[in-house]
Amino acid sequence: MSFHSMWAELLPIGRAADSGGYRRFAWTGADTDCRAWFRQQAETRGLALETDRNGNQWAWLGDPAAGNAVVTGSHLDSVPDGGAFDGPLGIVSAFAALDELRARDARFTRPLSIVNFGDEEGARFGLACVGSRLTAGQLTAEQAHRLADADGVTLPRAMEAAGYDPDALGPDPGRLDRIGAFVELHVEQGRALDLTGDRVGIASAIRPHGRWRFDFRGEANHAGTTRLADRRDPMLPYAETVLAARREAALADAVATFGRVRVEPGGVNAVPSLVSGWLDARAAGQGSLDAVVAGVEEAARDHARAHGVDLTVVRESFTPVVEFDHALRDELARILGRATELTVPVLGTGAGHDAGILSGRLPTAMLFVRNPTGVSHSPAESAAEDDCVAGVAALADVLEGLACT
Ligand code: HGY
Ligand code: MN
Ligand code: MN
């Protein structure tokens, strides 16, 4: 089955008719349909499908117990109204690269697996990379059990509704010990390759980033009869904090975003009692990230105090700086340089990935495919067909160089 037919089959799953964006959230019907698609791709290719204790799917060629496996893959879940490429491009390209290697009659000397990591975006439960963090022991089962979505549905209940056992969650060191290298192909979430004119690039590092929830608690009251001086309106310090985040990010050459806000009770004619805002902050280094978050929090406390509003700040997700394995990165550059006689650019990213989570546990690397506009986490996300085909060829070359004679 070619790249195009796989892509066409996956494309409609979880796509919202109104926005054209994707709503493939963990343990929902769309997630189930994506998993069924993954299972079908594995079975079509005679790969042994395994679902691990954390719900990640693994399609194996060869005996996993032999160890030193080469693994590739990514995720199929999305952010709210995300694009078609973020995640799926890595998995469709992995199956297409295997098809290419079989067409080349490549002889595998190491086990190969294609993986679908669950809940990478954290769109429903707020924490990024749940499937890979659990497997790597960076998230405990107890912490995962405490996660709940905006409707109060806990992760265990959501897993059970999808037919999975939440009591099985936990670290999987044996599985990771049997992996020699993980290479994730991903659409670039930026324009570096567009600016250099390259179809494919290699990742060097992931900048540190995290998510913080700011809860501003004021006093519900009548919008029409309450004097301004008598209000404890949480919306005001929230609004001032959003502007402060922009100022702090600009000062530190970082990025900070309040992309999600929840207002309770949400009446048009009522001063709210609670305004919760989620800050996503990312910076070139830990020091500047800490400075941005501290600056935003200080501003938020000052504004909350000025309005008689209480504030609590909770860090909900955090990923320290990731430096991808130098030897594997250089091996990819050697393989691709040999195949194309070109120097493949090496670039950093501000986007988190499962490859970043596993990087502390085993050699990981990433391939990026050019994104002509750099737009991502949006229905407008795109990649040219030729560049996707070049990505498949590059991944096939890398997998052949790592796992075949
Ligand atoms: O948020 C991120 O950087 C990734 O897309 N999960
Ligand atoms: Mn993403
Ligand atoms: Mn992604």
mmCIF file with all atom_site columns, N, CA and C in Angstrom, residues 99-133:
data_model
loop_
_atom_site.group_PDB
_atom_site.id
_atom_site.type_symbol
_atom_site.label_atom_id
_atom_site.label_alt_id
_atom_site.label_comp_id
_atom_site.label_asym_id
_atom_site.label_entity_id
_atom_site.label_seq_id
_atom_site.pdbx_PDB_ins_code
_atom_site.Cartn_x
_atom_site.Cartn_y
_atom_site.Cartn_z
_atom_site.occupancy
_atom_site.B_iso_or_equiv
_atom_site.pdbx_formal_charge
_atom_site.auth_seq_id
_atom_site.auth_comp_id
_atom_site.auth_asym_id
_atom_site.auth_atom_id
_atom_site.pdbx_PDB_model_num
ATOM 1   N N  . ASP A 1 99  ? 7.895  -0.468 3.198  1.00 0.00 ? 99  ASP A N  1
ATOM 2   C CA . ASP A 1 99  ? 7.523  -0.972 1.867  1.00 0.00 ? 99  ASP A CA 1
ATOM 3   C C  . ASP A 1 99  ? 8.681  -0.760 0.890  1.00 0.00 ? 99  ASP A C  1
ATOM 4   N N  . GLU A 1 100 ? 9.320  0.395  0.990  1.00 0.00 ? 100 GLU A N  1
ATOM 5   C CA . GLU A 1 100 ? 10.451 0.708  0.103  1.00 0.00 ? 100 GLU A CA 1
ATOM 6   C C  . GLU A 1 100 ? 11.606 -0.261 0.337  1.00 0.00 ? 100 GLU A C  1
ATOM 7   N N  . LEU A 1 101 ? 11.892 -0.551 1.611  1.00 0.00 ? 101 LEU A N  1
ATOM 8   C CA . LEU A 1 101 ? 13.010 -1.466 1.928  1.00 0.00 ? 101 LEU A CA 1
ATOM 9   C C  . LEU A 1 101 ? 12.708 -2.877 1.449  1.00 0.00 ? 101 LEU A C  1
ATOM 10  N N  . ARG A 1 102 ? 11.445 -3.259 1.521  1.00 0.00 ? 102 ARG A N  1
ATOM 11  C CA . ARG A 1 102 ? 11.095 -4.585 0.999  1.00 0.00 ? 102 ARG A CA 1
ATOM 12  C C  . ARG A 1 102 ? 11.244 -4.605 -0.524 1.00 0.00 ? 102 ARG A C  1
ATOM 13  N N  . ALA A 1 103 ? 10.915 -3.478 -1.150 1.00 0.00 ? 103 ALA A N  1
ATOM 14  C CA . ALA A 1 103 ? 11.084 -3.401 -2.619 1.00 0.00 ? 103 ALA A CA 1
ATOM 15  C C  . ALA A 1 103 ? 12.565 -3.452 -2.975 1.00 0.00 ? 103 ALA A C  1
ATOM 16  N N  . ARG A 1 104 ? 13.421 -2.963 -2.085 1.00 0.00 ? 104 ARG A N  1
ATOM 17  C CA . ARG A 1 104 ? 14.868 -3.024 -2.325 1.00 0.00 ? 104 ARG A CA 1
ATOM 18  C C  . ARG A 1 104 ? 15.427 -4.397 -1.943 1.00 0.00 ? 104 ARG A C  1
ATOM 19  N N  . ASP A 1 105 ? 14.564 -5.259 -1.420 1.00 0.00 ? 105 ASP A N  1
ATOM 20  C CA . ASP A 1 105 ? 14.977 -6.579 -0.948 1.00 0.00 ? 105 ASP A CA 1
ATOM 21  C C  . ASP A 1 105 ? 16.042 -6.459 0.147  1.00 0.00 ? 105 ASP A C  1
ATOM 22  N N  . ALA A 1 106 ? 15.869 -5.452 1.008  1.00 0.00 ? 106 ALA A N  1
ATOM 23  C CA . ALA A 1 106 ? 16.840 -5.229 2.087  1.00 0.00 ? 106 ALA A CA 1
ATOM 24  C C  . ALA A 1 106 ? 16.789 -6.396 3.075  1.00 0.00 ? 106 ALA A C  1
ATOM 25  N N  . ARG A 1 107 ? 17.930 -6.748 3.620  1.00 0.00 ? 107 ARG A N  1
ATOM 26  C CA . ARG A 1 107 ? 18.026 -7.861 4.564  1.00 0.00 ? 107 ARG A CA 1
ATOM 27  C C  . ARG A 1 107 ? 18.186 -7.286 5.966  1.00 0.00 ? 107 ARG A C  1
ATOM 28  N N  . PHE A 1 108 ? 17.183 -7.466 6.804  1.00 0.00 ? 108 PHE A N  1
ATOM 29  C CA . PHE A 1 108 ? 17.238 -6.894 8.150  1.00 0.00 ? 108 PHE A CA 1
ATOM 30  C C  . PHE A 1 108 ? 18.131 -7.740 9.059  1.00 0.00 ? 108 PHE A C  1
ATOM 31  N N  . THR A 1 109 ? 19.050 -7.064 9.724  1.00 0.00 ? 109 THR A N  1
ATOM 32  C CA . THR A 1 109 ? 19.928 -7.770 10.681 1.00 0.00 ? 109 THR A CA 1
ATOM 33  C C  . THR A 1 109 ? 19.535 -7.433 12.118 1.00 0.00 ? 109 THR A C  1
ATOM 34  N N  . ARG A 1 110 ? 18.556 -6.521 12.283 1.00 0.00 ? 110 ARG A N  1
ATOM 35  C CA . ARG A 1 110 ? 18.077 -6.140 13.623 1.00 0.00 ? 110 ARG A CA 1
ATOM 36  C C  . ARG A 1 110 ? 16.550 -6.121 13.566 1.00 0.00 ? 110 ARG A C  1
ATOM 37  N N  . PRO A 1 111 ? 15.895 -6.356 14.693 1.00 0.00 ? 111 PRO A N  1
ATOM 38  C CA . PRO A 1 111 ? 14.433 -6.217 14.700 1.00 0.00 ? 111 PRO A CA 1
ATOM 39  C C  . PRO A 1 111 ? 14.066 -4.780 14.360 1.00 0.00 ? 111 PRO A C  1
ATOM 40  N N  . LEU A 1 112 ? 12.937 -4.610 13.671 1.00 0.00 ? 112 LEU A N  1
ATOM 41  C CA . LEU A 1 112 ? 12.454 -3.268 13.323 1.00 0.00 ? 112 LEU A CA 1
ATOM 42  C C  . LEU A 1 112 ? 11.046 -3.121 13.898 1.00 0.00 ? 112 LEU A C  1
ATOM 43  N N  . SER A 1 113 ? 10.737 -1.955 14.456 1.00 0.00 ? 113 SER A N  1
ATOM 44  C CA . SER A 1 113 ? 9.378  -1.715 14.917 1.00 0.00 ? 113 SER A CA 1
ATOM 45  C C  . SER A 1 113 ? 8.918  -0.327 14.500 1.00 0.00 ? 113 SER A C  1
ATOM 46  N N  . ILE A 1 114 ? 7.622  -0.258 14.194 1.00 0.00 ? 114 ILE A N  1
ATOM 47  C CA . ILE A 1 114 ? 6.963  1.027  13.934 1.00 0.00 ? 114 ILE A CA 1
ATOM 48  C C  . ILE A 1 114 ? 6.028  1.269  15.104 1.00 0.00 ? 114 ILE A C  1
ATOM 49  N N  . VAL A 1 115 ? 6.162  2.427  15.752 1.00 0.00 ? 115 VAL A N  1
ATOM 50  C CA . VAL A 1 115 ? 5.408  2.663  16.990 1.00 0.00 ? 115 VAL A CA 1
ATOM 51  C C  . VAL A 1 115 ? 4.439  3.839  16.830 1.00 0.00 ? 115 VAL A C  1
ATOM 52  N N  . ASN A 1 116 ? 3.292  3.678  17.450 1.00 0.00 ? 116 ASN A N  1
ATOM 53  C CA . ASN A 1 116 ? 2.319  4.775  17.584 1.00 0.00 ? 116 ASN A CA 1
ATOM 54  C C  . ASN A 1 116 ? 2.236  5.100  19.072 1.00 0.00 ? 116 ASN A C  1
ATOM 55  N N  . PHE A 1 117 ? 2.880  6.203  19.484 1.00 0.00 ? 117 PHE A N  1
ATOM 56  C CA . PHE A 1 117 ? 2.837  6.587  20.902 1.00 0.00 ? 117 PHE A CA 1
ATOM 57  C C  . PHE A 1 117 ? 1.512  7.286  21.205 1.00 0.00 ? 117 PHE A C  1
ATOM 58  N N  . GLY A 1 118 ? 0.863  6.870  22.287 1.00 0.00 ? 118 GLY A N  1
ATOM 59  C CA . GLY A 1 118 ? -0.434 7.434  22.644 1.00 0.00 ? 118 GLY A CA 1
ATOM 60  C C  . GLY A 1 118 ? -0.299 8.800  23.315 1.00 0.00 ? 118 GLY A C  1
ATOM 61  N N  . ASP A 1 119 ? -1.307 9.649  23.044 1.00 0.00 ? 119 ASP A N  1
ATOM 62  C CA . ASP A 1 119 ? -1.478 10.917 23.758 1.00 0.00 ? 119 ASP A CA 1
ATOM 63  C C  . ASP A 1 119 ? -0.204 11.758 23.791 1.00 0.00 ? 119 ASP A C  1
ATOM 64  N N  . GLU A 1 120 ? 0.370  12.020 22.643 1.00 0.00 ? 120 GLU A N  1
ATOM 65  C CA . GLU A 1 120 ? 1.586  12.847 22.589 1.00 0.00 ? 120 GLU A CA 1
ATOM 66  C C  . GLU A 1 120 ? 1.247  14.311 22.825 1.00 0.00 ? 120 GLU A C  1
ATOM 67  N N  . GLU A 1 121 ? 0.115  14.770 22.297 1.00 0.00 ? 121 GLU A N  1
ATOM 68  C CA . GLU A 1 121 ? -0.188 16.203 22.379 1.00 0.00 ? 121 GLU A CA 1
ATOM 69  C C  . GLU A 1 121 ? -0.735 16.626 23.745 1.00 0.00 ? 121 GLU A C  1
ATOM 70  N N  . GLY A 1 122 ? -1.284 15.686 24.495 1.00 0.00 ? 122 GLY A N  1
ATOM 71  C CA . GLY A 1 122 ? -1.852 16.079 25.785 1.00 0.00 ? 122 GLY A CA 1
ATOM 72  C C  . GLY A 1 122 ? -3.043 17.013 25.637 1.00 0.00 ? 122 GLY A C  1
ATOM 73  N N  . ALA A 1 123 ? -3.740 16.916 24.508 1.00 0.00 ? 123 ALA A N  1
ATOM 74  C CA . ALA A 1 123 ? -4.837 17.868 24.232 1.00 0.00 ? 123 ALA A CA 1
ATOM 75  C C  . ALA A 1 123 ? -5.999 17.662 25.196 1.00 0.00 ? 123 ALA A C  1
ATOM 76  N N  . ARG A 1 124 ? -6.224 16.418 25.639 1.00 0.00 ? 124 ARG A N  1
ATOM 77  C CA . ARG A 1 124 ? -7.414 16.151 26.467 1.00 0.00 ? 124 ARG A CA 1
ATOM 78  C C  . ARG A 1 124 ? -7.097 16.241 27.960 1.00 0.00 ? 124 ARG A C  1
ATOM 79  N N  . PHE A 1 125 ? -5.919 15.735 28.346 1.00 0.00 ? 125 PHE A N  1
ATOM 80  C CA . PHE A 1 125 ? -5.611 15.661 29.780 1.00 0.00 ? 125 PHE A CA 1
ATOM 81  C C  . PHE A 1 125 ? -4.523 16.630 30.213 1.00 0.00 ? 125 PHE A C  1
ATOM 82  N N  . GLY A 1 126 ? -4.014 17.430 29.276 1.00 0.00 ? 126 GLY A N  1
ATOM 83  C CA . GLY A 1 126 ? -3.142 18.547 29.659 1.00 0.00 ? 126 GLY A CA 1
ATOM 84  C C  . GLY A 1 126 ? -1.676 18.231 29.780 1.00 0.00 ? 126 GLY A C  1
ATOM 85  N N  . LEU A 1 127 ? -1.293 16.948 29.734 1.00 0.00 ? 127 LEU A N  1
ATOM 86  C CA . LEU A 1 127 ? 0.125  16.596 29.871 1.00 0.00 ? 127 LEU A CA 1
ATOM 87  C C  . LEU A 1 127 ? 0.615  16.017 28.544 1.00 0.00 ? 127 LEU A C  1
ATOM 88  N N  . ALA A 1 128 ? 1.737  16.535 28.046 1.00 0.00 ? 128 ALA A N  1
ATOM 89  C CA . ALA A 1 128 ? 2.254  16.069 26.750 1.00 0.00 ? 128 ALA A CA 1
ATOM 90  C C  . ALA A 1 128 ? 2.959  14.721 26.907 1.00 0.00 ? 128 ALA A C  1
ATOM 91  N N  . CYS A 1 129 ? 2.905  13.917 25.836 1.00 0.00 ? 129 CYS A N  1
ATOM 92  C CA . CYS A 1 129 ? 3.697  12.680 25.741 1.00 0.00 ? 129 CYS A CA 1
ATOM 93  C C  . CYS A 1 129 ? 3.391  11.694 26.856 1.00 0.00 ? 129 CYS A C  1
ATOM 94  N N  . VAL A 1 130 ? 2.120  11.470 27.146 1.00 0.00 ? 130 VAL A N  1
ATOM 95  C CA . VAL A 1 130 ? 1.745  10.562 28.245 1.00 0.00 ? 130 VAL A CA 1
ATOM 96  C C  . VAL A 1 130 ? 2.225  9.140  27.967 1.00 0.00 ? 130 VAL A C  1
ATOM 97  N N  . GLY A 1 131 ? 2.017  8.654  26.733 1.00 0.00 ? 131 GLY A N  1
ATOM 98  C CA . GLY A 1 131 ? 2.377  7.265  26.426 1.00 0.00 ? 131 GLY A CA 1
ATOM 99  C C  . GLY A 1 131 ? 3.871  7.015  26.572 1.00 0.00 ? 131 GLY A C  1
ATOM 100 N N  . SER A 1 132 ? 4.683  7.930  26.048 1.00 0.00 ? 132 SER A N  1
ATOM 101 C CA . SER A 1 132 ? 6.142  7.711  26.124 1.00 0.00 ? 132 SER A CA 1
ATOM 102 C C  . SER A 1 132 ? 6.675  8.033  27.520 1.00 0.00 ? 132 SER A C  1
ATOM 103 N N  . ARG A 1 133 ? 6.069  9.024  28.203 1.00 0.00 ? 133 ARG A N  1
ATOM 104 C CA . ARG A 1 133 ? 6.530  9.341  29.568 1.00 0.00 ? 133 ARG A CA 1
ATOM 105 C C  . ARG A 1 133 ? 6.271  8.167  30.516 1.00 0.00 ? 133 ARG A C  1
#
